[in-house]
């Protein structure tokens, strides 16, 4: 999957990537056609007296009242907006097809180039699915609209296999866990989207994300991996087997509710990370 599109209310991924790209191509084309018609019609309406008195009599005359003119201007603005917005999305999708990578894969690849590599790993990360621009395009754009691959097995570059990107992602997650910072909750938080009891700055600076908020109780331990000025994102440390794996509790919570845990030797505690 590449992403979920709220405008067409469907996820865009392997099987419908080409059709979604066709939609992004023809929507601006249709809006361009509408833009030319609206501009020409509005021009004829504004200069209607001129064509009536000085025209040849064969020009088409357009008559617009106040409300008709306002509606035309509104429609023209919408058409131009769609051309710009959807045109930019089209450029993003074409770039994605040329590189043969989704948004998530692009994120993983960018981080792979800056990750410190171990002695047993190759010196430079090779993205496995980029087999050439035209070949990448032909894997998505076909006459039938059905992509070449089955969605499970993919053509990869020499020296790579089907799990090269997966292994890289696992390495990045391990590095992320090693860089996490342990916090202890000192103030309870209900998990509310707008915690008015935590202050105006916390309410006004909420994270613009669909990621969940996690309720916390005094004494809870959280491993923080991301942070903003007034919010922290982390994962609760638990010893319960039922909460490990897919059911891990992760999300945002106010920074003022937690305090960083530092050992006497000045190092962050790592024993809590073993419980995850």
Coordinates of C-alpha atoms in Angstrom, one line a residue:
X1 CA 0.0 0.0 0.0
X2 CA 1.2 3.5 -0.8
X3 CA -1.4 5.6 1.1
X4 CA -5.1 6.1 1.8
X5 CA -6.8 8.7 -0.3
X6 CA -9.7 10.4 1.5
X7 CA -11.0 12.0 -1.7
X8 CA -11.8 8.7 -3.4
X9 CA -12.2 6.9 -0.1
X10 CA -9.9 4.0 -1.0
X11 CA -6.4 2.9 -0.3
X12 CA -4.0 3.3 -3.2
X13 CA -1.5 0.5 -3.6
X14 CA -0.3 -2.3 -5.9
X15 CA -3.4 -3.3 -7.7
X16 CA -4.9 0.2 -8.3
X17 CA -1.8 2.3 -8.5
X18 CA -2.0 2.7 -12.3
X19 CA -5.8 3.6 -12.2
X20 CA -5.2 6.1 -9.5
X21 CA -2.4 7.7 -11.6
X22 CA -4.8 7.8 -14.6
X23 CA -7.3 9.6 -12.4
X24 CA -4.7 12.2 -11.3
X25 CA -3.8 12.8 -15.0
X26 CA -7.3 13.2 -16.4
X27 CA -8.7 15.3 -13.5
X28 CA -6.5 18.3 -14.3
X29 CA -7.1 17.8 -18.0
X30 CA -10.8 18.1 -17.5
X31 CA -10.3 21.1 -15.2
X32 CA -8.1 22.7 -17.9
X33 CA -10.9 22.2 -20.4
X34 CA -13.4 23.7 -18.0
X35 CA -11.1 26.7 -17.3
X36 CA -10.8 27.6 -21.0
X37 CA -14.6 27.4 -21.4
X38 CA -15.3 29.5 -18.3
X39 CA -12.7 32.1 -19.2
X40 CA -14.0 32.4 -22.8
X41 CA -17.6 32.5 -21.7
X42 CA -17.0 35.1 -19.0
X43 CA -15.1 37.2 -21.5
X44 CA -18.0 37.1 -23.9
X45 CA -20.4 38.0 -21.2
X46 CA -18.4 41.0 -20.0
X47 CA -18.0 42.4 -23.5
X48 CA -21.5 41.4 -24.7
X49 CA -22.5 45.1 -25.5
X50 CA -19.4 45.4 -27.7
X51 CA -20.3 42.3 -29.7
X52 CA -23.9 43.4 -30.0
X53 CA -23.0 46.8 -31.6
X54 CA -19.7 46.2 -33.3
X55 CA -19.7 42.6 -34.0
X56 CA -20.5 40.8 -37.2
X57 CA -23.6 39.2 -35.8
X58 CA -22.2 35.7 -36.0
X59 CA -20.4 35.8 -32.7
X60 CA -22.0 33.7 -29.9
X61 CA -23.4 36.0 -27.2
X62 CA -23.3 35.0 -23.6
X63 CA -25.5 36.7 -21.0
X64 CA -24.7 36.4 -17.3
X65 CA -26.5 38.0 -14.4
X66 CA -24.8 38.8 -11.1
X67 CA -25.4 35.3 -9.6
X68 CA -24.3 33.6 -12.8
X69 CA -21.1 35.6 -12.9
X70 CA -20.3 34.8 -9.2
X71 CA -21.0 31.1 -9.8
X72 CA -18.6 31.2 -12.9
X73 CA -15.9 32.9 -10.8
X74 CA -16.3 30.3 -8.1
X75 CA -16.2 27.4 -10.5
X76 CA -13.1 28.9 -12.2
X77 CA -11.3 29.2 -8.9
X78 CA -12.2 25.5 -8.1
X79 CA -10.9 24.4 -11.5
X80 CA -7.6 26.2 -11.1
X81 CA -7.2 24.9 -7.6
X82 CA -7.8 21.3 -8.8
X83 CA -5.2 21.8 -11.6
X84 CA -2.6 22.9 -9.1
X85 CA -3.3 20.5 -6.3
X86 CA -4.0 17.4 -8.3
X87 CA -1.2 18.2 -10.7
X88 CA 1.2 18.3 -7.8
X89 CA -0.1 14.9 -6.6
X90 CA 0.4 13.6 -10.1
X91 CA 4.1 14.7 -10.1
X92 CA 4.6 12.9 -6.8
X93 CA 3.0 9.7 -8.1
X94 CA 5.0 9.8 -11.3
X95 CA 8.2 10.3 -9.3
X96 CA 7.2 7.3 -7.1
X97 CA 6.7 5.1 -10.1
X98 CA 10.0 6.1 -11.7
X99 CA 11.8 5.3 -8.5
X100 CA 9.6 2.2 -7.9
X101 CA 9.0 3.1 -4.3
X102 CA 6.1 3.9 -2.1
X103 CA 6.0 6.7 0.5
X104 CA 6.9 4.3 3.3
X105 CA 9.8 2.8 1.3
X106 CA 11.1 6.2 0.5
X107 CA 11.2 7.0 4.2
X108 CA 13.0 3.8 4.9
X109 CA 15.5 4.4 2.1
X110 CA 16.3 7.9 3.2
X111 CA 17.1 6.8 6.7
X112 CA 19.2 3.9 5.4
X113 CA 21.7 6.2 3.8
X114 CA 22.4 7.9 7.2
X115 CA 22.3 4.9 9.5
X116 CA 25.6 3.8 11.0
X117 CA 26.3 0.4 9.4
X118 CA 27.8 -2.6 11.2
X119 CA 31.0 -4.4 10.1
X120 CA 29.0 -7.3 8.7
X121 CA 26.8 -5.1 6.5
X122 CA 27.7 -3.6 3.1
X123 CA 29.1 -0.1 3.1
X124 CA 26.3 1.4 1.1
X125 CA 22.6 0.5 1.1
X126 CA 21.2 -0.6 -2.2
X127 CA 17.5 -0.1 -2.8
X128 CA 16.4 -3.5 -4.2
X129 CA 13.4 -2.5 -6.3
X130 CA 14.9 0.3 -8.5
X131 CA 15.6 -1.7 -11.7
X132 CA 15.7 1.3 -14.1
X133 CA 13.3 4.2 -14.8
X134 CA 11.5 2.7 -17.9
X135 CA 11.4 -0.7 -16.4
X136 CA 9.9 0.7 -13.2
X137 CA 7.2 2.5 -15.2
X138 CA 6.4 -0.6 -17.2
X139 CA 5.8 -2.6 -14.0
X140 CA 2.9 -0.2 -13.1
X141 CA 1.6 1.3 -16.4
X142 CA 0.2 -1.5 -18.6
X143 CA -2.4 -1.7 -21.3
X144 CA -4.6 -3.8 -19.1
X145 CA -4.2 -1.6 -16.0
X146 CA -3.0 -4.7 -14.0
X147 CA 0.6 -4.4 -12.7
X148 CA 3.2 -6.9 -13.7
X149 CA 4.1 -8.3 -10.2
X150 CA 1.7 -10.4 -8.1
X151 CA 2.3 -8.1 -5.1
X152 CA 4.4 -10.6 -3.2
X153 CA 7.4 -11.4 -5.3
X154 CA 9.2 -8.5 -7.0
X155 CA 12.0 -8.1 -9.4
X156 CA 15.1 -6.9 -7.5
X157 CA 18.5 -5.7 -8.4
X158 CA 21.6 -7.9 -8.4
X159 CA 23.0 -8.5 -4.9
X160 CA 19.6 -8.0 -3.3
X161 CA 16.7 -10.4 -2.4
X162 CA 13.0 -10.1 -1.5
X163 CA 13.9 -9.3 2.2
X164 CA 16.6 -6.7 1.8
X165 CA 14.3 -3.8 2.6
X166 CA 12.7 -5.7 5.5
X167 CA 16.0 -6.4 7.1
X168 CA 17.0 -2.7 6.7
X169 CA 13.7 -1.7 8.4
X170 CA 14.3 -4.1 11.3
X171 CA 17.8 -2.6 11.8
X172 CA 16.4 0.9 11.8
X173 CA 13.8 -0.1 14.5
X174 CA 16.5 -1.6 16.6
X175 CA 18.6 1.6 16.4
X176 CA 15.5 3.6 17.2
X177 CA 14.9 1.5 20.3
X178 CA 18.5 1.9 21.4
X179 CA 18.1 5.7 21.1
X180 CA 14.9 5.8 23.1
X181 CA 14.8 7.7 26.4
X182 CA 13.2 6.4 29.5
X183 CA 10.5 8.5 31.2
X184 CA 8.5 8.0 34.4
X185 CA 5.0 9.3 34.6
X186 CA 4.5 11.8 37.5
X187 CA 1.1 13.1 36.5
X188 CA -1.9 11.1 35.2
X189 CA -3.3 11.8 31.7
X190 CA -6.6 10.5 30.5
X191 CA -5.7 10.3 26.8
X192 CA -7.9 13.2 25.8
X193 CA -7.2 14.9 22.5
X194 CA -7.5 18.3 24.2
X195 CA -6.3 18.0 27.8
X196 CA -7.6 21.3 29.1
X197 CA -6.3 20.5 32.6
X198 CA -2.7 20.4 31.3
X199 CA -2.5 24.0 30.4
X200 CA -3.2 26.2 27.4
X201 CA 0.2 25.6 25.7
X202 CA -0.4 21.8 25.7
X203 CA -3.9 22.3 24.2
X204 CA -2.8 24.8 21.5
X205 CA 0.3 22.7 20.5
X206 CA -1.3 19.3 20.0
X207 CA 0.5 17.0 17.4
X208 CA -1.2 17.2 14.0
X209 CA -1.2 13.5 13.5
X210 CA -3.7 10.6 13.4
X211 CA -1.6 8.7 15.9
X212 CA -3.3 7.8 19.2
X213 CA -2.9 9.4 22.6
X214 CA -2.1 7.0 25.4
X215 CA -3.6 7.4 28.9
X216 CA -1.0 7.2 31.6
X217 CA -1.0 6.7 35.4
X218 CA 1.5 7.8 38.0
X219 CA 4.5 5.4 38.0
X220 CA 4.1 4.2 34.5
X221 CA 7.3 3.8 32.5
X222 CA 7.5 5.0 28.9
X223 CA 10.2 4.8 26.3
X224 CA 10.2 8.0 24.3
X225 CA 11.3 7.9 20.7
X226 CA 9.9 11.2 19.4
X227 CA 9.1 14.5 20.9
X228 CA 7.8 18.0 20.4
X229 CA 8.0 21.0 22.6
X230 CA 4.9 20.1 24.7
X231 CA 4.3 16.5 23.7
X232 CA 6.2 13.2 23.8
X233 CA 5.6 10.0 21.7
X234 CA 6.6 6.7 23.2
X235 CA 5.7 3.2 24.2
X236 CA 4.6 2.0 27.5
X237 CA 6.9 -0.5 29.2
X238 CA 5.0 -3.6 30.4
X239 CA 5.9 -7.1 31.5
X240 CA 2.6 -8.5 30.5
X241 CA 2.9 -10.9 27.6
X242 CA -0.6 -9.9 26.4
X243 CA 0.5 -6.4 25.6
X244 CA 3.7 -7.3 23.7
X245 CA 4.0 -7.5 19.9
X246 CA 1.0 -6.2 18.0
X247 CA -0.8 -4.9 21.1
X248 CA 1.9 -2.6 22.3
X249 CA 0.6 0.6 23.7
X250 CA 2.2 3.6 21.8
X251 CA 1.1 7.2 21.4
X252 CA 1.4 10.8 22.4
X253 CA 1.1 12.2 25.9
X254 CA 1.9 15.7 27.4
X255 CA 5.5 16.3 28.2
X256 CA 4.6 17.9 31.6
X257 CA 3.2 14.5 32.7
X258 CA 6.6 12.8 32.7
X259 CA 10.1 13.2 33.9
X260 CA 13.2 11.8 32.3
X261 CA 14.9 8.9 34.1
X262 CA 18.7 9.2 34.5
X263 CA 20.8 6.7 36.4
X264 CA 23.5 7.8 38.9
X265 CA 26.2 7.3 36.4
X266 CA 24.5 9.7 34.0
X267 CA 23.4 7.0 31.5
X268 CA 19.9 6.3 30.5
X269 CA 18.5 3.0 31.9
X270 CA 18.5 0.2 29.3
X271 CA 17.0 -2.6 31.5
X272 CA 13.5 -1.3 30.8
X273 CA 14.0 -1.8 27.1
X274 CA 14.3 -5.5 27.5
X275 CA 10.7 -5.7 28.7
X276 CA 9.4 -4.6 25.3

